[in-house]
Amino acid sequence: MFRNLLFTMSLSGSIVVVFYILFYPLTRRYFSLMWRYRILKTALFFYLIPVGGCKYYVFGILQTMFPNLWNKIYKLPEFNSAYSISAEGGVIRLSPDVYKIVFVLLMSGMVSGFIFFRAVIQNQRLGKLYTAGTADFISQETWEILSEVRKELGIKRRIRFIYSEYCLSPVTCGMISPVVWLPSFGDKKPNNKLFRYMVKHELLHIKRNDILVKYLSLFVVAVHWFNPFSYFLYHELSSVGEMYCDSGVLEGKGENERREYSELLLQAAIRKTSSARYSLFIGMADKGYQKIMKRRILEMKVHRKNKTFFSIMVMIFICIMGGITAFAYEPPGIIGGTANDYVTFDREYVEENTNPIPWNQYFTDGTGAIYRILEQDYTEHEMCNHKYIQGTLGVHSRTEHGCSITEYDAIRCSLCAYIFKKEETNVITYKKCPH
């Protein structure tokens, strides 16, 4: 099960989401919105990045730091030949289980592509609608407000501000060339104070790269469409991202300003442009559903005691749990040589008064320590940062009437147990097998 990289990525991301839910009563009370947003983006990281592929680099560091403890707790992975791809004579052969995986991946890819590109097409249509309704030019007074807010937030990148009669509430789109669409208010234009709140909210989204987070969270839903936690992550990232921007707008403000901003949010929710559940636009009215809007307004009234040290400790714990789950993945290996290089593991019979060999194949290092060699140990893990130990490889094989023990100079990786035979050094032959 853990050999499936996509499954391991999905599980590790879900572990982070589960701990976020379990810790939510504490995080809501003691965590700032910034830390809650970071935890959710950590889940995004585990969903999208194959962390399990670099496990052997981490294992090498841990073995160097704690060599004695590592040898006691680390268990070598088991080799599973049910999922194998072989190449011989220019012909590639797949095991039946690999065909099943390929079929599942193709079907999953089709579903993922449908989900993602459907959202992209919907948002392109919405963008064209806004463009068709482009209204009056921005006044000098409005430009001054926009410039002041940009300077306040330290934003230097080029941003387009466009009025549109079809845009009913402020929204932002575009990762590389961001565009802020503003409603054509007509005679009901808000005062400069409220308009400043609206602009600052949208520019905070741009400054914090929330549009990129929106794309990535939608991509998580597309790839992990079979995982219900991916849908929760998408909506929770949108909600917390909006609350995070709300807190940025209201930083240092009093109760009157908070009340005015709450009323502005409610007006924007009523005028909300799109009802699409999966949108690549973000704005004040994003996630303008009744429960979410109530949650945002209640969040403005919360005065919490932020515990930075506690937040860091919980963040580290959640990252460790996600990392442990991701490291359950075992990268596929490459088996060299031919089938004749490997020995079948038969049941052994040992006569009395003989010195039995420990296993059919065994490795003895320079200190006299003996390790059992399995078929999987001839598999080289490409992601492992090998740490080799010199020693002797003993291979016991049966003949028609007796047996032989062939010894080789060999090296063995202390991390992944990969063994490499060098030169044959000695052969001991028994006319009758005493082992």
Short mmCIF file of N, CA and C in Angstrom, two decimals, residues 130-211:
data_model
loop_
_atom_site.label_atom_id
_atom_site.label_comp_id
_atom_site.label_asym_id
_atom_site.label_seq_id
_atom_site.Cartn_x
_atom_site.Cartn_y
_atom_site.Cartn_z
N TYR A 130 -16.30 40.30 -17.44
CA TYR A 130 -15.85 41.54 -16.81
C TYR A 130 -15.28 42.51 -17.85
N THR A 131 -14.49 41.96 -18.76
CA THR A 131 -13.86 42.81 -19.79
C THR A 131 -14.92 43.47 -20.67
N ALA A 132 -15.98 42.72 -21.00
CA ALA A 132 -17.04 43.28 -21.84
C ALA A 132 -17.76 44.43 -21.14
N GLY A 133 -17.74 44.41 -19.80
CA GLY A 133 -18.45 45.46 -19.06
C GLY A 133 -17.54 46.53 -18.53
N THR A 134 -16.37 46.68 -19.11
CA THR A 134 -15.44 47.71 -18.65
C THR A 134 -16.11 49.08 -18.70
N ALA A 135 -16.04 49.77 -17.56
CA ALA A 135 -16.79 51.02 -17.42
C ALA A 135 -15.86 52.22 -17.41
N ASP A 136 -16.24 53.21 -16.62
CA ASP A 136 -15.56 54.49 -16.64
C ASP A 136 -14.11 54.39 -16.17
N PHE A 137 -13.33 55.45 -16.49
CA PHE A 137 -11.94 55.50 -16.08
C PHE A 137 -11.84 55.81 -14.59
N ILE A 138 -10.70 55.45 -14.01
CA ILE A 138 -10.47 55.70 -12.59
C ILE A 138 -10.12 57.17 -12.40
N SER A 139 -10.78 57.82 -11.45
CA SER A 139 -10.57 59.24 -11.20
C SER A 139 -9.22 59.46 -10.50
N GLN A 140 -8.79 60.72 -10.50
CA GLN A 140 -7.53 61.07 -9.87
C GLN A 140 -7.58 60.80 -8.37
N GLU A 141 -8.72 61.06 -7.75
CA GLU A 141 -8.87 60.82 -6.31
C GLU A 141 -8.73 59.33 -5.99
N THR A 142 -9.33 58.51 -6.85
CA THR A 142 -9.23 57.07 -6.65
C THR A 142 -7.80 56.59 -6.82
N TRP A 143 -7.09 57.12 -7.84
CA TRP A 143 -5.69 56.75 -8.05
C TRP A 143 -4.84 57.09 -6.84
N GLU A 144 -5.11 58.20 -6.21
CA GLU A 144 -4.34 58.59 -5.02
C GLU A 144 -4.55 57.59 -3.89
N ILE A 145 -5.81 57.14 -3.71
CA ILE A 145 -6.08 56.13 -2.67
C ILE A 145 -5.36 54.82 -2.98
N LEU A 146 -5.40 54.41 -4.25
CA LEU A 146 -4.74 53.17 -4.65
C LEU A 146 -3.23 53.27 -4.43
N SER A 147 -2.65 54.40 -4.78
CA SER A 147 -1.21 54.58 -4.61
C SER A 147 -0.82 54.60 -3.14
N GLU A 148 -1.64 55.22 -2.31
CA GLU A 148 -1.34 55.27 -0.87
C GLU A 148 -1.36 53.87 -0.25
N VAL A 149 -2.36 53.07 -0.63
CA VAL A 149 -2.46 51.72 -0.07
C VAL A 149 -1.30 50.85 -0.56
N ARG A 150 -0.94 50.96 -1.82
CA ARG A 150 0.20 50.20 -2.36
C ARG A 150 1.48 50.57 -1.62
N LYS A 151 1.68 51.85 -1.39
CA LYS A 151 2.88 52.30 -0.68
C LYS A 151 2.86 51.81 0.76
N GLU A 152 1.69 51.82 1.39
CA GLU A 152 1.56 51.35 2.78
C GLU A 152 1.93 49.87 2.90
N LEU A 153 1.53 49.07 1.92
CA LEU A 153 1.80 47.62 1.96
C LEU A 153 3.15 47.26 1.35
N GLY A 154 3.84 48.21 0.76
CA GLY A 154 5.15 47.94 0.17
C GLY A 154 5.08 47.11 -1.10
N ILE A 155 4.03 47.29 -1.89
CA ILE A 155 3.86 46.55 -3.13
C ILE A 155 4.41 47.38 -4.28
N LYS A 156 5.39 46.81 -5.01
CA LYS A 156 6.01 47.53 -6.11
C LYS A 156 5.65 46.97 -7.48
N ARG A 157 5.09 45.77 -7.53
CA ARG A 157 4.77 45.16 -8.80
C ARG A 157 3.61 45.87 -9.47
N ARG A 158 3.51 45.73 -10.77
CA ARG A 158 2.47 46.40 -11.55
C ARG A 158 1.13 45.70 -11.34
N ILE A 159 0.12 46.48 -11.02
CA ILE A 159 -1.23 45.95 -10.78
C ILE A 159 -2.22 46.79 -11.57
N ARG A 160 -3.11 46.14 -12.27
CA ARG A 160 -4.15 46.84 -13.03
C ARG A 160 -5.43 46.92 -12.19
N PHE A 161 -6.04 48.10 -12.19
CA PHE A 161 -7.32 48.32 -11.53
C PHE A 161 -8.34 48.68 -12.60
N ILE A 162 -9.41 47.88 -12.69
CA ILE A 162 -10.39 48.08 -13.76
C ILE A 162 -11.79 48.06 -13.16
N TYR A 163 -12.60 49.06 -13.55
CA TYR A 163 -14.01 49.07 -13.21
C TYR A 163 -14.78 48.25 -14.25
N SER A 164 -15.80 47.52 -13.77
CA SER A 164 -16.66 46.77 -14.68
C SER A 164 -18.07 46.78 -14.15
N GLU A 165 -19.02 47.05 -15.04
CA GLU A 165 -20.42 47.07 -14.61
C GLU A 165 -20.95 45.68 -14.28
N TYR A 166 -20.27 44.62 -14.78
CA TYR A 166 -20.69 43.25 -14.49
C TYR A 166 -20.02 42.68 -13.23
N CYS A 167 -19.07 43.43 -12.69
CA CYS A 167 -18.41 43.01 -11.45
C CYS A 167 -19.19 43.61 -10.29
N LEU A 168 -19.81 42.78 -9.48
CA LEU A 168 -20.70 43.25 -8.42
C LEU A 168 -20.00 43.40 -7.07
N SER A 169 -18.84 42.77 -6.91
CA SER A 169 -18.05 42.93 -5.70
C SER A 169 -16.58 42.82 -6.07
N PRO A 170 -15.67 43.46 -5.32
CA PRO A 170 -14.26 43.47 -5.69
C PRO A 170 -13.67 42.07 -5.74
N VAL A 171 -12.92 41.77 -6.81
CA VAL A 171 -12.24 40.49 -6.95
C VAL A 171 -10.86 40.72 -7.55
N THR A 172 -9.97 39.74 -7.34
CA THR A 172 -8.61 39.80 -7.85
C THR A 172 -8.31 38.50 -8.58
N CYS A 173 -7.58 38.59 -9.67
CA CYS A 173 -7.19 37.41 -10.42
C CYS A 173 -5.82 37.65 -11.04
N GLY A 174 -5.18 36.56 -11.48
CA GLY A 174 -3.89 36.67 -12.17
C GLY A 174 -2.72 36.55 -11.21
N MET A 175 -1.84 35.57 -11.47
CA MET A 175 -0.66 35.39 -10.64
C MET A 175 0.50 36.26 -11.11
N ILE A 176 0.77 36.26 -12.41
CA ILE A 176 1.91 37.00 -12.95
C ILE A 176 1.57 38.48 -13.13
N SER A 177 0.42 38.75 -13.73
CA SER A 177 -0.04 40.13 -13.94
C SER A 177 -1.38 40.29 -13.23
N PRO A 178 -1.37 40.58 -11.94
CA PRO A 178 -2.63 40.64 -11.18
C PRO A 178 -3.52 41.79 -11.64
N VAL A 179 -4.81 41.52 -11.61
CA VAL A 179 -5.83 42.51 -11.97
C VAL A 179 -6.84 42.58 -10.84
N VAL A 180 -7.15 43.79 -10.39
CA VAL A 180 -8.20 44.00 -9.39
C VAL A 180 -9.41 44.58 -10.11
N TRP A 181 -10.50 43.80 -10.11
CA TRP A 181 -11.74 44.25 -10.74
C TRP A 181 -12.60 44.92 -9.67
N LEU A 182 -13.05 46.13 -9.98
CA LEU A 182 -13.86 46.91 -9.04
C LEU A 182 -15.25 47.12 -9.63
N PRO A 183 -16.28 47.09 -8.79
CA PRO A 183 -17.63 47.33 -9.29
C PRO A 183 -17.80 48.77 -9.77
N SER A 184 -18.64 48.93 -10.74
CA SER A 184 -19.00 50.28 -11.18
C SER A 184 -20.15 50.73 -10.30
N PHE A 185 -19.82 51.41 -9.22
CA PHE A 185 -20.82 51.71 -8.18
C PHE A 185 -21.89 52.70 -8.64
N GLY A 186 -21.55 53.54 -9.61
CA GLY A 186 -22.50 54.55 -10.04
C GLY A 186 -22.72 55.59 -8.95
N ASP A 187 -23.98 55.84 -8.62
CA ASP A 187 -24.31 56.83 -7.59
C ASP A 187 -24.14 56.30 -6.18
N LYS A 188 -23.92 54.98 -6.04
CA LYS A 188 -23.82 54.37 -4.71
C LYS A 188 -22.37 54.06 -4.32
N LYS A 189 -21.47 54.86 -4.81
CA LYS A 189 -20.07 54.64 -4.50
C LYS A 189 -19.81 54.87 -3.02
N PRO A 190 -19.10 53.94 -2.32
CA PRO A 190 -18.83 54.11 -0.89
C PRO A 190 -17.89 55.28 -0.66
N ASN A 191 -17.85 55.75 0.59
CA ASN A 191 -16.94 56.84 0.91
C ASN A 191 -15.49 56.36 0.83
N ASN A 192 -14.57 57.31 0.86
CA ASN A 192 -13.15 56.98 0.67
C ASN A 192 -12.62 56.00 1.72
N LYS A 193 -13.16 56.09 2.92
CA LYS A 193 -12.71 55.21 4.00
C LYS A 193 -13.05 53.76 3.70
N LEU A 194 -14.30 53.50 3.31
CA LEU A 194 -14.72 52.14 2.99
C LEU A 194 -14.05 51.64 1.70
N PHE A 195 -13.90 52.55 0.74
CA PHE A 195 -13.23 52.17 -0.50
C PHE A 195 -11.78 51.77 -0.23
N ARG A 196 -11.16 52.45 0.71
CA ARG A 196 -9.78 52.11 1.09
C ARG A 196 -9.73 50.71 1.71
N TYR A 197 -10.73 50.37 2.52
CA TYR A 197 -10.79 49.03 3.09
C TYR A 197 -10.86 47.98 1.98
N MET A 198 -11.71 48.22 0.99
CA MET A 198 -11.88 47.27 -0.10
C MET A 198 -10.57 47.06 -0.86
N VAL A 199 -9.91 48.17 -1.19
CA VAL A 199 -8.67 48.08 -1.96
C VAL A 199 -7.58 47.38 -1.16
N LYS A 200 -7.48 47.72 0.12
CA LYS A 200 -6.44 47.11 0.95
C LYS A 200 -6.64 45.60 1.06
N HIS A 201 -7.89 45.18 1.18
CA HIS A 201 -8.18 43.74 1.26
C HIS A 201 -7.67 43.02 0.00
N GLU A 202 -7.96 43.59 -1.16
CA GLU A 202 -7.54 42.96 -2.41
C GLU A 202 -6.02 42.98 -2.57
N LEU A 203 -5.39 44.07 -2.20
CA LEU A 203 -3.93 44.16 -2.34
C LEU A 203 -3.22 43.24 -1.35
N LEU A 204 -3.83 42.98 -0.20
CA LEU A 204 -3.25 42.02 0.75
C LEU A 204 -3.24 40.62 0.13
N HIS A 205 -4.27 40.29 -0.63
CA HIS A 205 -4.28 39.00 -1.32
C HIS A 205 -3.09 38.90 -2.28
N ILE A 206 -2.81 39.98 -2.99
CA ILE A 206 -1.71 39.97 -3.95
C ILE A 206 -0.37 39.90 -3.23
N LYS A 207 -0.22 40.67 -2.16
CA LYS A 207 1.04 40.68 -1.43
C LYS A 207 1.37 39.31 -0.84
N ARG A 208 0.35 38.59 -0.37
CA ARG A 208 0.56 37.30 0.29
C ARG A 208 0.47 36.13 -0.68
N ASN A 209 0.41 36.42 -1.98
CA ASN A 209 0.36 35.37 -3.01
C ASN A 209 -0.80 34.40 -2.81
N ASP A 210 -1.93 34.92 -2.39
CA ASP A 210 -3.10 34.07 -2.17
C ASP A 210 -3.65 33.50 -3.48
N ILE A 211 -3.39 34.18 -4.59
CA ILE A 211 -3.86 33.65 -5.88
C ILE A 211 -3.11 32.37 -6.21
#
